[in-house]
């Protein structure tokens, strides 16, 4: 019985840590996407007829938007990898419970 309680505590702790990690990654993703939006808004203003900017400045702003988009893509992939790991861990846990039930 004690082993089961300890195992449940460990699993609960792992899930809690995974949830915190996912929340942090979602926050980072939202932050990157907001930065992309802001950079593109500035680029649109700089490219407009009322406030024309130098091509170098516009290229710099668009480069920053691309960097943030790449960052967002990497964060998204990290979230998907974590999701897959969680699913696989859940399946392993289910299989081990089924095996224990058969004994």
Short mmCIF file of C-alpha atoms in Angstrom, two decimals:
data_model
loop_
_atom_site.label_atom_id
_atom_site.label_comp_id
_atom_site.label_asym_id
_atom_site.label_seq_id
_atom_site.Cartn_x
_atom_site.Cartn_y
_atom_site.Cartn_z
CA UNK A 1 0.00 0.00 0.00
CA UNK A 2 2.78 2.44 0.85
CA UNK A 3 4.42 1.83 -2.50
CA UNK A 4 1.18 2.67 -4.30
CA UNK A 5 0.80 5.91 -2.33
CA UNK A 6 4.37 6.92 -3.03
CA UNK A 7 4.00 6.07 -6.71
CA UNK A 8 0.84 8.16 -6.92
CA UNK A 9 2.66 11.06 -5.27
CA UNK A 10 5.49 10.78 -7.80
CA UNK A 11 3.07 10.63 -10.73
CA UNK A 12 1.15 13.60 -9.32
CA UNK A 13 4.38 15.57 -8.95
CA UNK A 14 5.44 14.75 -12.49
CA UNK A 15 2.07 15.82 -13.88
CA UNK A 16 2.22 19.05 -11.93
CA UNK A 17 5.70 19.81 -13.27
CA UNK A 18 4.56 19.03 -16.81
CA UNK A 19 1.60 21.37 -16.43
CA UNK A 20 3.85 24.17 -15.22
CA UNK A 21 6.24 23.58 -18.13
CA UNK A 22 3.34 23.63 -20.61
CA UNK A 23 2.00 26.89 -19.15
CA UNK A 24 5.43 28.50 -19.43
CA UNK A 25 5.79 27.34 -23.03
CA UNK A 26 2.29 28.61 -23.93
CA UNK A 27 3.19 31.99 -22.40
CA UNK A 28 6.44 32.08 -24.41
CA UNK A 29 4.55 31.15 -27.56
CA UNK A 30 2.01 33.94 -27.04
CA UNK A 31 4.84 36.37 -26.33
CA UNK A 32 6.63 35.47 -29.59
CA UNK A 33 3.46 35.72 -31.65
CA UNK A 34 2.67 39.12 -30.13
CA UNK A 35 6.18 40.28 -31.03
CA UNK A 36 5.69 39.08 -34.62
CA UNK A 37 2.43 41.02 -34.82
CA UNK A 38 4.04 44.17 -33.42
CA UNK A 39 7.03 44.00 -35.78
CA UNK A 40 4.74 43.50 -38.76
CA UNK A 41 2.58 46.46 -37.73
CA UNK A 42 5.69 48.64 -37.55
CA UNK A 43 6.87 47.31 -40.91
CA UNK A 44 3.49 48.11 -42.48
CA UNK A 45 3.70 51.66 -41.14
CA UNK A 46 7.26 52.07 -42.38
CA UNK A 47 6.34 50.78 -45.81
CA UNK A 48 3.30 53.05 -46.07
CA UNK A 49 3.17 56.28 -48.06
CA UNK A 50 2.83 58.58 -45.05
CA UNK A 51 6.00 57.47 -43.31
CA UNK A 52 8.40 55.89 -45.79
CA UNK A 53 11.51 54.30 -44.29
CA UNK A 54 14.81 53.18 -45.65
CA UNK A 55 14.96 49.65 -47.06
CA UNK A 56 17.63 48.81 -44.45
CA UNK A 57 15.33 49.77 -41.56
CA UNK A 58 12.42 47.84 -43.06
CA UNK A 59 14.62 44.80 -43.65
CA UNK A 60 15.81 44.97 -40.04
CA UNK A 61 12.24 45.05 -38.69
CA UNK A 62 11.17 42.15 -40.93
CA UNK A 63 14.24 40.18 -39.84
CA UNK A 64 13.19 40.58 -36.21
CA UNK A 65 9.69 39.38 -37.09
CA UNK A 66 11.19 36.31 -38.76
CA UNK A 67 13.34 35.58 -35.69
CA UNK A 68 10.29 35.67 -33.45
CA UNK A 69 8.32 33.48 -35.86
CA UNK A 70 11.16 30.91 -35.79
CA UNK A 71 11.16 31.08 -31.97
CA UNK A 72 7.40 30.51 -31.92
CA UNK A 73 7.80 27.50 -34.24
CA UNK A 74 10.43 25.97 -31.93
CA UNK A 75 8.23 26.51 -28.87
CA UNK A 76 5.30 24.91 -30.69
CA UNK A 77 7.45 21.86 -31.52
CA UNK A 78 8.56 21.61 -27.88
CA UNK A 79 4.91 21.63 -26.81
CA UNK A 80 4.08 18.87 -29.30
CA UNK A 81 7.04 16.74 -28.13
CA UNK A 82 5.90 17.16 -24.53
CA UNK A 83 2.37 16.20 -25.50
CA UNK A 84 3.64 13.04 -27.22
CA UNK A 85 5.78 12.15 -24.20
CA UNK A 86 2.77 12.55 -21.92
CA UNK A 87 0.60 10.34 -24.15
CA UNK A 88 3.29 7.66 -24.31
CA UNK A 89 3.78 7.79 -20.53
CA UNK A 90 0.02 7.45 -20.06
CA UNK A 91 -0.07 4.42 -22.33
CA UNK A 92 2.85 2.80 -20.49
CA UNK A 93 1.11 3.50 -17.18
CA UNK A 94 -2.12 1.93 -18.47
CA UNK A 95 -0.27 -1.16 -19.75
CA UNK A 96 1.53 -1.61 -16.43
CA UNK A 97 -1.76 -1.29 -14.54
CA UNK A 98 -3.35 -3.91 -16.78
CA UNK A 99 -0.41 -6.26 -16.15
CA UNK A 100 -0.67 -5.74 -12.40
CA UNK A 101 -4.38 -6.49 -12.56
CA UNK A 102 -3.73 -9.83 -14.28
CA UNK A 103 -1.36 -11.07 -11.57
#
